[in-house]
């Protein structure tokens, strides 16, 4: 994981929890959507967390201090709906913790009790733990290999919370397969859940249709209507199939 602090004063001033940007590195670079993990309006900067998984993201992660991204477009998407629910369960997997962090902060600032569950394959993939702890009433860490926190998938930690206390709302961000099983679990317990989707995007304006998903039987566009939707209404199987084919 690489953390980038990018000078973008207009975006920093107008960004809210849930917003993302689309960046490009090089004139022929791929357009990469990245959620804004943090912003400093006074300094005019935004913070992005990038995982190097392909040529384009490796190029972004290899930038040196003082170098520039070719394009930074945003803020895009809809903001997270923040209100005082009561107890909010926030669960993130891997790099999904980055977009979850501003939501955790906003939910806490709204007066909620915030319980966060962070998950990763191994200890090294648990990110932003200190920042999450600063705005959470409780934090549970799950790793697939048991190298840190408890061993098990994110759903193990989520169910621990659901069994021990009343949860009024849940937000989940991470790999699509993770969000699918979190949604199935919270549906069983009757807890309203929001998921932030990582659909394929090209233009970020809803014109290309690459990010379309089915929610409640309707076609929705993640870049302009999302990225957050009712997790119990999302056709995750369709989303997973489309992600697999790209």
PDB file of C-alpha atoms in Angstrom, residues 83-219:
ATOM      1  CA  UNK A  83     -26.838  10.805  10.657  1.00  0.00           C
ATOM      2  CA  UNK A  84     -27.084   9.732  14.271  1.00  0.00           C
ATOM      3  CA  UNK A  85     -28.127   6.093  13.972  1.00  0.00           C
ATOM      4  CA  UNK A  86     -26.984   4.877  17.395  1.00  0.00           C
ATOM      5  CA  UNK A  87     -24.404   2.141  16.978  1.00  0.00           C
ATOM      6  CA  UNK A  88     -22.719   1.969  13.571  1.00  0.00           C
ATOM      7  CA  UNK A  89     -20.654  -1.039  12.532  1.00  0.00           C
ATOM      8  CA  UNK A  90     -17.951  -0.142  10.000  1.00  0.00           C
ATOM      9  CA  UNK A  91     -16.128  -3.049   8.376  1.00  0.00           C
ATOM     10  CA  UNK A  92     -13.318  -2.737   5.869  1.00  0.00           C
ATOM     11  CA  UNK A  93     -11.061  -5.163   4.073  1.00  0.00           C
ATOM     12  CA  UNK A  94      -7.566  -4.403   2.775  1.00  0.00           C
ATOM     13  CA  UNK A  95      -7.342  -1.117   0.879  1.00  0.00           C
ATOM     14  CA  UNK A  96     -11.085  -0.644   1.534  1.00  0.00           C
ATOM     15  CA  UNK A  97     -10.148   0.734   4.949  1.00  0.00           C
ATOM     16  CA  UNK A  98      -8.936   3.933   3.220  1.00  0.00           C
ATOM     17  CA  UNK A  99     -12.384   5.012   1.935  1.00  0.00           C
ATOM     18  CA  UNK A 100     -13.931   3.728   5.169  1.00  0.00           C
ATOM     19  CA  UNK A 101     -11.855   6.076   7.346  1.00  0.00           C
ATOM     20  CA  UNK A 102     -13.643   9.363   6.464  1.00  0.00           C
ATOM     21  CA  UNK A 103     -16.982   7.612   7.000  1.00  0.00           C
ATOM     22  CA  UNK A 104     -15.867   6.379  10.434  1.00  0.00           C
ATOM     23  CA  UNK A 105     -14.836   9.925  11.336  1.00  0.00           C
ATOM     24  CA  UNK A 106     -18.090  11.422  10.089  1.00  0.00           C
ATOM     25  CA  UNK A 107     -20.231   8.833  11.868  1.00  0.00           C
ATOM     26  CA  UNK A 108     -18.377   9.467  15.126  1.00  0.00           C
ATOM     27  CA  UNK A 109     -18.688  13.245  14.732  1.00  0.00           C
ATOM     28  CA  UNK A 110     -22.458  12.788  14.274  1.00  0.00           C
ATOM     29  CA  UNK A 111     -22.673  11.246  17.765  1.00  0.00           C
ATOM     30  CA  UNK A 112     -22.744   7.554  16.937  1.00  0.00           C
ATOM     31  CA  UNK A 113     -21.063   4.716  18.806  1.00  0.00           C
ATOM     32  CA  UNK A 114     -18.693   3.363  16.156  1.00  0.00           C
ATOM     33  CA  UNK A 115     -17.421  -0.212  16.133  1.00  0.00           C
ATOM     34  CA  UNK A 116     -14.864  -0.926  13.406  1.00  0.00           C
ATOM     35  CA  UNK A 117     -13.786  -4.291  12.049  1.00  0.00           C
ATOM     36  CA  UNK A 118     -10.611  -4.247   9.949  1.00  0.00           C
ATOM     37  CA  UNK A 119      -9.542  -7.271   7.932  1.00  0.00           C
ATOM     38  CA  UNK A 120      -6.629  -8.332   5.767  1.00  0.00           C
ATOM     39  CA  UNK A 121      -4.908 -11.466   4.574  1.00  0.00           C
ATOM     40  CA  UNK A 122      -1.952 -10.770   6.869  1.00  0.00           C
ATOM     41  CA  UNK A 123      -0.736  -8.198   9.400  1.00  0.00           C
ATOM     42  CA  UNK A 124       1.073  -6.137   6.754  1.00  0.00           C
ATOM     43  CA  UNK A 125      -2.234  -5.535   4.932  1.00  0.00           C
ATOM     44  CA  UNK A 126      -3.973  -3.942   7.924  1.00  0.00           C
ATOM     45  CA  UNK A 127      -3.796  -0.217   7.167  1.00  0.00           C
ATOM     46  CA  UNK A 128      -4.660   3.043   8.957  1.00  0.00           C
ATOM     47  CA  UNK A 129      -5.262   1.234  12.257  1.00  0.00           C
ATOM     48  CA  UNK A 130      -4.207   4.181  14.452  1.00  0.00           C
ATOM     49  CA  UNK A 131      -6.434   6.602  12.528  1.00  0.00           C
ATOM     50  CA  UNK A 132      -9.395   4.217  12.754  1.00  0.00           C
ATOM     51  CA  UNK A 133      -8.878   3.693  16.496  1.00  0.00           C
ATOM     52  CA  UNK A 134      -8.855   7.469  17.065  1.00  0.00           C
ATOM     53  CA  UNK A 135     -12.482   7.716  15.854  1.00  0.00           C
ATOM     54  CA  UNK A 136     -13.852   4.330  16.974  1.00  0.00           C
ATOM     55  CA  UNK A 137     -15.258   3.146  20.297  1.00  0.00           C
ATOM     56  CA  UNK A 138     -14.026  -0.370  19.615  1.00  0.00           C
ATOM     57  CA  UNK A 139     -11.824  -1.947  16.946  1.00  0.00           C
ATOM     58  CA  UNK A 140     -11.622  -5.626  16.005  1.00  0.00           C
ATOM     59  CA  UNK A 141      -8.761  -6.839  13.802  1.00  0.00           C
ATOM     60  CA  UNK A 142      -9.115  -9.972  11.671  1.00  0.00           C
ATOM     61  CA  UNK A 143      -6.366 -11.606   9.598  1.00  0.00           C
ATOM     62  CA  UNK A 144      -6.703 -14.678   7.389  1.00  0.00           C
ATOM     63  CA  UNK A 145      -3.434 -16.144   8.658  1.00  0.00           C
ATOM     64  CA  UNK A 146      -3.786 -15.109  12.295  1.00  0.00           C
ATOM     65  CA  UNK A 147      -0.608 -12.993  12.184  1.00  0.00           C
ATOM     66  CA  UNK A 148      -2.405 -10.116  13.932  1.00  0.00           C
ATOM     67  CA  UNK A 149      -5.623  -9.749  15.885  1.00  0.00           C
ATOM     68  CA  UNK A 150      -7.924 -12.744  15.519  1.00  0.00           C
ATOM     69  CA  UNK A 151      -7.636 -15.379  12.832  1.00  0.00           C
ATOM     70  CA  UNK A 152     -10.563 -15.520  10.440  1.00  0.00           C
ATOM     71  CA  UNK A 153     -12.494 -13.630   7.817  1.00  0.00           C
ATOM     72  CA  UNK A 154     -14.100 -10.238   8.405  1.00  0.00           C
ATOM     73  CA  UNK A 155     -17.500 -11.896   8.875  1.00  0.00           C
ATOM     74  CA  UNK A 156     -16.231 -13.615  12.042  1.00  0.00           C
ATOM     75  CA  UNK A 157     -15.573 -10.241  13.654  1.00  0.00           C
ATOM     76  CA  UNK A 158     -18.803  -8.772  12.301  1.00  0.00           C
ATOM     77  CA  UNK A 159     -20.888 -11.581  13.765  1.00  0.00           C
ATOM     78  CA  UNK A 160     -19.178 -11.198  17.145  1.00  0.00           C
ATOM     79  CA  UNK A 161     -20.414  -7.620  17.271  1.00  0.00           C
ATOM     80  CA  UNK A 162     -23.915  -8.492  16.020  1.00  0.00           C
ATOM     81  CA  UNK A 163     -24.255 -11.173  18.688  1.00  0.00           C
ATOM     82  CA  UNK A 164     -23.071  -9.058  21.603  1.00  0.00           C
ATOM     83  CA  UNK A 165     -24.893  -5.749  21.035  1.00  0.00           C
ATOM     84  CA  UNK A 166     -27.600  -3.896  19.158  1.00  0.00           C
ATOM     85  CA  UNK A 167     -26.273  -2.537  15.863  1.00  0.00           C
ATOM     86  CA  UNK A 168     -28.374   0.112  14.123  1.00  0.00           C
ATOM     87  CA  UNK A 169     -26.470   0.536  10.854  1.00  0.00           C
ATOM     88  CA  UNK A 170     -23.566  -1.031   8.996  1.00  0.00           C
ATOM     89  CA  UNK A 171     -21.146   0.254   6.360  1.00  0.00           C
ATOM     90  CA  UNK A 172     -18.895  -2.160   4.487  1.00  0.00           C
ATOM     91  CA  UNK A 173     -16.083  -1.422   2.022  1.00  0.00           C
ATOM     92  CA  UNK A 174     -13.640  -3.900   0.541  1.00  0.00           C
ATOM     93  CA  UNK A 175     -13.461  -6.650  -2.064  1.00  0.00           C
ATOM     94  CA  UNK A 176     -16.851  -7.406  -3.627  1.00  0.00           C
ATOM     95  CA  UNK A 177     -16.862 -10.974  -2.316  1.00  0.00           C
ATOM     96  CA  UNK A 178     -16.264  -9.687   1.219  1.00  0.00           C
ATOM     97  CA  UNK A 179     -19.104  -7.167   0.975  1.00  0.00           C
ATOM     98  CA  UNK A 180     -21.430  -9.864  -0.384  1.00  0.00           C
ATOM     99  CA  UNK A 181     -20.964 -12.046   2.682  1.00  0.00           C
ATOM    100  CA  UNK A 182     -21.135  -9.128   5.101  1.00  0.00           C
ATOM    101  CA  UNK A 183     -24.463  -8.176   3.477  1.00  0.00           C
ATOM    102  CA  UNK A 184     -25.793 -11.727   3.788  1.00  0.00           C
ATOM    103  CA  UNK A 185     -24.851 -11.739   7.469  1.00  0.00           C
ATOM    104  CA  UNK A 186     -26.333  -8.352   8.351  1.00  0.00           C
ATOM    105  CA  UNK A 187     -29.513  -9.228   6.448  1.00  0.00           C
ATOM    106  CA  UNK A 188     -29.883 -12.266   8.690  1.00  0.00           C
ATOM    107  CA  UNK A 189     -29.660  -9.981  11.725  1.00  0.00           C
ATOM    108  CA  UNK A 190     -31.938  -7.327  10.220  1.00  0.00           C
ATOM    109  CA  UNK A 191     -29.323  -4.550  10.158  1.00  0.00           C
ATOM    110  CA  UNK A 192     -29.526  -1.950   7.358  1.00  0.00           C
ATOM    111  CA  UNK A 193     -26.242  -1.988   5.441  1.00  0.00           C
ATOM    112  CA  UNK A 194     -24.525   0.281   2.943  1.00  0.00           C
ATOM    113  CA  UNK A 195     -21.794  -1.014   0.608  1.00  0.00           C
ATOM    114  CA  UNK A 196     -19.342   1.084  -1.396  1.00  0.00           C
ATOM    115  CA  UNK A 197     -18.813  -0.579  -4.767  1.00  0.00           C
ATOM    116  CA  UNK A 198     -15.546  -0.921  -6.665  1.00  0.00           C
ATOM    117  CA  UNK A 199     -17.025  -1.314 -10.142  1.00  0.00           C
ATOM    118  CA  UNK A 200     -14.969  -0.799 -13.301  1.00  0.00           C
ATOM    119  CA  UNK A 201     -15.021   2.906 -14.308  1.00  0.00           C
ATOM    120  CA  UNK A 202     -13.825   4.744 -17.402  1.00  0.00           C
ATOM    121  CA  UNK A 203     -15.197   8.274 -17.722  1.00  0.00           C
ATOM    122  CA  UNK A 204     -16.720   8.848 -14.253  1.00  0.00           C
ATOM    123  CA  UNK A 205     -19.733  10.712 -15.667  1.00  0.00           C
ATOM    124  CA  UNK A 206     -22.185   7.873 -16.348  1.00  0.00           C
ATOM    125  CA  UNK A 207     -21.740   8.085 -20.122  1.00  0.00           C
ATOM    126  CA  UNK A 208     -19.771   4.899 -20.810  1.00  0.00           C
ATOM    127  CA  UNK A 209     -21.860   2.512 -18.702  1.00  0.00           C
ATOM    128  CA  UNK A 210     -18.837   0.457 -17.630  1.00  0.00           C
ATOM    129  CA  UNK A 211     -19.718   0.805 -13.942  1.00  0.00           C
ATOM    130  CA  UNK A 212     -23.355  -0.285 -14.207  1.00  0.00           C
ATOM    131  CA  UNK A 213     -24.699  -2.544 -11.484  1.00  0.00           C
ATOM    132  CA  UNK A 214     -28.112  -3.931 -10.633  1.00  0.00           C
ATOM    133  CA  UNK A 215     -29.594  -2.666  -7.381  1.00  0.00           C
ATOM    134  CA  UNK A 216     -33.123  -3.629  -6.436  1.00  0.00           C
ATOM    135  CA  UNK A 217     -33.717  -4.887  -9.976  1.00  0.00           C
ATOM    136  CA  UNK A 218     -32.738  -1.540 -11.537  1.00  0.00           C
ATOM    137  CA  UNK A 219     -29.591  -0.614 -13.438  1.00  0.00           C
TER     138      UNK A 219
END
